[in-house]
PDB file of C-alpha atoms in Angstrom:
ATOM      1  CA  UNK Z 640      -8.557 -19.845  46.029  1.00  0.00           C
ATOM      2  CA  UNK Z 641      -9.607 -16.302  45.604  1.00  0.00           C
ATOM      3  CA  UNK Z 642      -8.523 -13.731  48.126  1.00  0.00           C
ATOM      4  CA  UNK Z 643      -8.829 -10.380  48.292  1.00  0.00           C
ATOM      5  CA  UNK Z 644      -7.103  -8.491  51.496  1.00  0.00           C
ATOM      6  CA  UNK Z 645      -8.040  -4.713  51.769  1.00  0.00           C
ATOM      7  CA  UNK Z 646      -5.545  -2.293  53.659  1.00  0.00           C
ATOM      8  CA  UNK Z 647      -6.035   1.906  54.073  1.00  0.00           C
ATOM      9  CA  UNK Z 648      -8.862   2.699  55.905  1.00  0.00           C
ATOM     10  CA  UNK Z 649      -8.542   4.692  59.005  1.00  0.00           C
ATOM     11  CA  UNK Z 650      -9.792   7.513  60.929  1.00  0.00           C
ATOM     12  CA  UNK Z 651     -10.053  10.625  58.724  1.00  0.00           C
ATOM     13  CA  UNK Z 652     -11.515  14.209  59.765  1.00  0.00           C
ATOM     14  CA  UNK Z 653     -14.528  15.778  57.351  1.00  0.00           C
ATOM     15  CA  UNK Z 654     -12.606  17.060  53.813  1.00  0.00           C
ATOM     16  CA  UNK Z 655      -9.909  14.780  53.989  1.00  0.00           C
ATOM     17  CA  UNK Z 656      -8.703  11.953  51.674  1.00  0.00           C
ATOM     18  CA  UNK Z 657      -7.879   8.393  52.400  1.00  0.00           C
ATOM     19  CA  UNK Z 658      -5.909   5.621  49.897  1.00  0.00           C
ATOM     20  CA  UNK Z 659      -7.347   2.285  49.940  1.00  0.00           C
ATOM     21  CA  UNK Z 660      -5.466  -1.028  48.386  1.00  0.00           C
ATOM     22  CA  UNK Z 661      -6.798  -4.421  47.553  1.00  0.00           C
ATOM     23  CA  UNK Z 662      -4.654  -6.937  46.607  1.00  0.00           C
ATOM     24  CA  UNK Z 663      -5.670  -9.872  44.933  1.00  0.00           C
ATOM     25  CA  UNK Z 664      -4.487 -13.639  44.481  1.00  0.00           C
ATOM     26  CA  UNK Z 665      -6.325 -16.972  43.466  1.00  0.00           C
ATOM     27  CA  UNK Z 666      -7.087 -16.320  39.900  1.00  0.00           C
ATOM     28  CA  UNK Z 667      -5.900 -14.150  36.860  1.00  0.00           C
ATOM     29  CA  UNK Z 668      -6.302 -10.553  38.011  1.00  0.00           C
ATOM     30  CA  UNK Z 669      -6.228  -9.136  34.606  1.00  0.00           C
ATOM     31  CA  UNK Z 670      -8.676 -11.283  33.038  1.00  0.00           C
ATOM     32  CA  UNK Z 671     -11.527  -9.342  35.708  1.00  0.00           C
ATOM     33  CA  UNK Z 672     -12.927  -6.278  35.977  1.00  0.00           C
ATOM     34  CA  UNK Z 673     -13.007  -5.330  39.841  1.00  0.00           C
ATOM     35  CA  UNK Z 674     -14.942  -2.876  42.087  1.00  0.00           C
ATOM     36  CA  UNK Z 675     -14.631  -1.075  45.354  1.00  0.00           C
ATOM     37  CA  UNK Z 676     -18.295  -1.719  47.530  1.00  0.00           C
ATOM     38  CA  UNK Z 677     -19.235  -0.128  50.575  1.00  0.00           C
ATOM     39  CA  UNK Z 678     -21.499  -1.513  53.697  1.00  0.00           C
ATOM     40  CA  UNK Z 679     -22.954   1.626  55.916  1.00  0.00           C
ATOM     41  CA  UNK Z 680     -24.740   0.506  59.209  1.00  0.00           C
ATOM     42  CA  UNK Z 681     -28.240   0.289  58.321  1.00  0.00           C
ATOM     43  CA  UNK Z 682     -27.906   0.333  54.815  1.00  0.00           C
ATOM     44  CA  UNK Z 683     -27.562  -1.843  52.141  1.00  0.00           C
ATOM     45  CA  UNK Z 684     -24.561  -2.394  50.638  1.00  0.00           C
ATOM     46  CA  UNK Z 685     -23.292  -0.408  47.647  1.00  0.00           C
ATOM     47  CA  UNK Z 686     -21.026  -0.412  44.233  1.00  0.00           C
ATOM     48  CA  UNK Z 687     -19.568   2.514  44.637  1.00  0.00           C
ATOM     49  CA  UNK Z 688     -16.673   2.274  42.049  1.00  0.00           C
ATOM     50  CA  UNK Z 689     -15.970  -0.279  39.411  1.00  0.00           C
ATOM     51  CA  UNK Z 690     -13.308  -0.706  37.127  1.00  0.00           C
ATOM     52  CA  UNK Z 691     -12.620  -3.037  33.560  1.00  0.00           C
ATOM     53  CA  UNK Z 692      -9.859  -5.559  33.039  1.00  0.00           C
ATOM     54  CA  UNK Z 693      -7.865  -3.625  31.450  1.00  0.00           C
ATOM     55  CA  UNK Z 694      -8.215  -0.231  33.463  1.00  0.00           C
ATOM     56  CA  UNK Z 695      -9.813   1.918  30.594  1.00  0.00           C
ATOM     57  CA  UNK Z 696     -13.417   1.837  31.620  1.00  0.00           C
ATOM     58  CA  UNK Z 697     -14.333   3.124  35.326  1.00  0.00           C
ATOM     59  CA  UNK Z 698     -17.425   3.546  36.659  1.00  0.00           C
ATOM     60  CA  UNK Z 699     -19.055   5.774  40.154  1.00  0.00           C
ATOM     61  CA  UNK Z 700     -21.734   6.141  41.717  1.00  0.00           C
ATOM     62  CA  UNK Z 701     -23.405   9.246  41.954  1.00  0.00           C
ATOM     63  CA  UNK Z 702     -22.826   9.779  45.599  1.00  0.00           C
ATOM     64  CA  UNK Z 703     -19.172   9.377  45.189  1.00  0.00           C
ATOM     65  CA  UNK Z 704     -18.427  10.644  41.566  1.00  0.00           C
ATOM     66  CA  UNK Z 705     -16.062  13.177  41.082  1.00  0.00           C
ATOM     67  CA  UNK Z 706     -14.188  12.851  44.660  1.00  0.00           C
ATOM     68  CA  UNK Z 707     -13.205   9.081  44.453  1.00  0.00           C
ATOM     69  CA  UNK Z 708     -10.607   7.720  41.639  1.00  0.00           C
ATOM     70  CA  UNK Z 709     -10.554   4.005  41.015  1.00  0.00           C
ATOM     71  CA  UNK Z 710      -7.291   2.446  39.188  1.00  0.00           C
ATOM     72  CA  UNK Z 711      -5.627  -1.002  38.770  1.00  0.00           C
ATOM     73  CA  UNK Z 712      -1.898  -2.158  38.765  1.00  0.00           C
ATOM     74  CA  UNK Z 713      -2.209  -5.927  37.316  1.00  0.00           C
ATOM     75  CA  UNK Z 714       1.834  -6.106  37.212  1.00  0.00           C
ATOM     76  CA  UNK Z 715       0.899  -6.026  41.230  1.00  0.00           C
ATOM     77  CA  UNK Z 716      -2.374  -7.646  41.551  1.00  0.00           C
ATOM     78  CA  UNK Z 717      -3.657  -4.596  42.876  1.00  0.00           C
ATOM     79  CA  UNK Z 718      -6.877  -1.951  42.956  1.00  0.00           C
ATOM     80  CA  UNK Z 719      -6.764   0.883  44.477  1.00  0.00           C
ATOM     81  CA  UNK Z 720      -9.598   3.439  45.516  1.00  0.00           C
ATOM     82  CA  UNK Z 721      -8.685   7.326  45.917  1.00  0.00           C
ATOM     83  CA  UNK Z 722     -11.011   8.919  48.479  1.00  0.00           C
ATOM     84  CA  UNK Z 723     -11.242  12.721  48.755  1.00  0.00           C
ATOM     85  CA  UNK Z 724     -13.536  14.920  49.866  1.00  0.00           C
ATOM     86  CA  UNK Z 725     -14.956  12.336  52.533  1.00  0.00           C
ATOM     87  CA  UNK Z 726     -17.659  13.336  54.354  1.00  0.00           C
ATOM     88  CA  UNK Z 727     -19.218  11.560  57.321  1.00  0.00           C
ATOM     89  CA  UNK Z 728     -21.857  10.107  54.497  1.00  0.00           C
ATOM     90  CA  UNK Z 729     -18.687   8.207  53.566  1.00  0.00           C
ATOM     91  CA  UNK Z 730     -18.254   6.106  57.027  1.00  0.00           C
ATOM     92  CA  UNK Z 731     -18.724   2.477  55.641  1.00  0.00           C
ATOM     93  CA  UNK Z 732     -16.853  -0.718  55.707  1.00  0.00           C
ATOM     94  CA  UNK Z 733     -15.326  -0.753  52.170  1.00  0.00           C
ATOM     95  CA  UNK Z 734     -14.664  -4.513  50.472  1.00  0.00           C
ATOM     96  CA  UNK Z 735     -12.600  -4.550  47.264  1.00  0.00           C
ATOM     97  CA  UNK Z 736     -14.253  -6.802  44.977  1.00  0.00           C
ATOM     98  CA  UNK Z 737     -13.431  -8.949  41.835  1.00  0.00           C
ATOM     99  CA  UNK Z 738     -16.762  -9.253  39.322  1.00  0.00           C
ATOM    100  CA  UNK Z 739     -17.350 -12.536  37.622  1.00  0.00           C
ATOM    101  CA  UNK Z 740     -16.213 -12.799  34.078  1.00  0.00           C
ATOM    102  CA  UNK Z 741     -18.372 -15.912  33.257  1.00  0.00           C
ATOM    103  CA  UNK Z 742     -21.914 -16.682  33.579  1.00  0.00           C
ATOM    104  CA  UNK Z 743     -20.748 -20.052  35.891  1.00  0.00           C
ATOM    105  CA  UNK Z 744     -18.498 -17.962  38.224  1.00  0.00           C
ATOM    106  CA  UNK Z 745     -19.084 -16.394  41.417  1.00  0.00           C
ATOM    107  CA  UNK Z 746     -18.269 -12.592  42.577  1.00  0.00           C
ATOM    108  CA  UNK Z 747     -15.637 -12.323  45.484  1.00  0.00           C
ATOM    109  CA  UNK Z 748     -15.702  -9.770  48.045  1.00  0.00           C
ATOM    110  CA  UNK Z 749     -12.634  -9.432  50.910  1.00  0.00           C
ATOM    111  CA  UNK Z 750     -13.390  -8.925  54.551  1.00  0.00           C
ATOM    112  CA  UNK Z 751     -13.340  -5.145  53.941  1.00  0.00           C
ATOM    113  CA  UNK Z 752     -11.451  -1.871  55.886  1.00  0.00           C
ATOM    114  CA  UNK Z 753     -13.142   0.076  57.889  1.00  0.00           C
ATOM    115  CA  UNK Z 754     -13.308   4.348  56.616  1.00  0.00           C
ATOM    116  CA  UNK Z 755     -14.668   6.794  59.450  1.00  0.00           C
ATOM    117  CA  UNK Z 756     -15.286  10.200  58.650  1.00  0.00           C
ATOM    118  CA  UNK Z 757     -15.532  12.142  61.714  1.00  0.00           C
ATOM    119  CA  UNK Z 758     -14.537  15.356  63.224  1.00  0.00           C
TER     120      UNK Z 758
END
């Protein structure tokens, strides 16, 4: 079965950066493009970085653009999301997350790891 297990989030003061790593097992990791979404309290949750099957296409959203880096290792199974410049905006649960490929599949999120941004 699919299973994505997140690791890296922490406790990080305003300005600073934080590594995140999903990695990923059930199904063949380089056949799907995969995404990093966030869930803020009291706010819907959002695709914040996404990222092709073979690592040349990435994707942000606006809010993060710029100071996050997305990137794959599918020798390892693994996504990875560089954070930098994290404000307290960026406080979220973050859940790696592998997109369907095929109309009949399903999209997978992990439980998530928690990212505070506080001073």
């Amino acid at each position: 079965q699919v299973q994505l297990v997140e690791s890296g989030g922490g406790l990080v003061q305003p300005g600073g950066s934080l590594r995140l790593s999903c990695e990923a097992s059930g199904f063949p990791f380089g056949d799907h493009d995969m995404a990093w979404d966030r869930q803020a309290p009291g706010k819907e949750r959002e695709l914040v970085a996404s990222i092709s099957a073979t690592g040349r296409t990435m994707n942000y959203a606006d809010s993060v653009n710029g100071r996050f880096t997305i990137t794959r290792d599918n020798a390892k199974n693994r996504v990875f999301l560089q954070m930098n410049s994290l404000t307290p905006e960026d406080t979220a649960v973050y859940l790696c997350h592998r997109v369907k490929k095929y109309r009949w599949q399903d999209d997978y999120w992990g439980q998530g790891t928690a990212v505070t941004v506080s001073s």
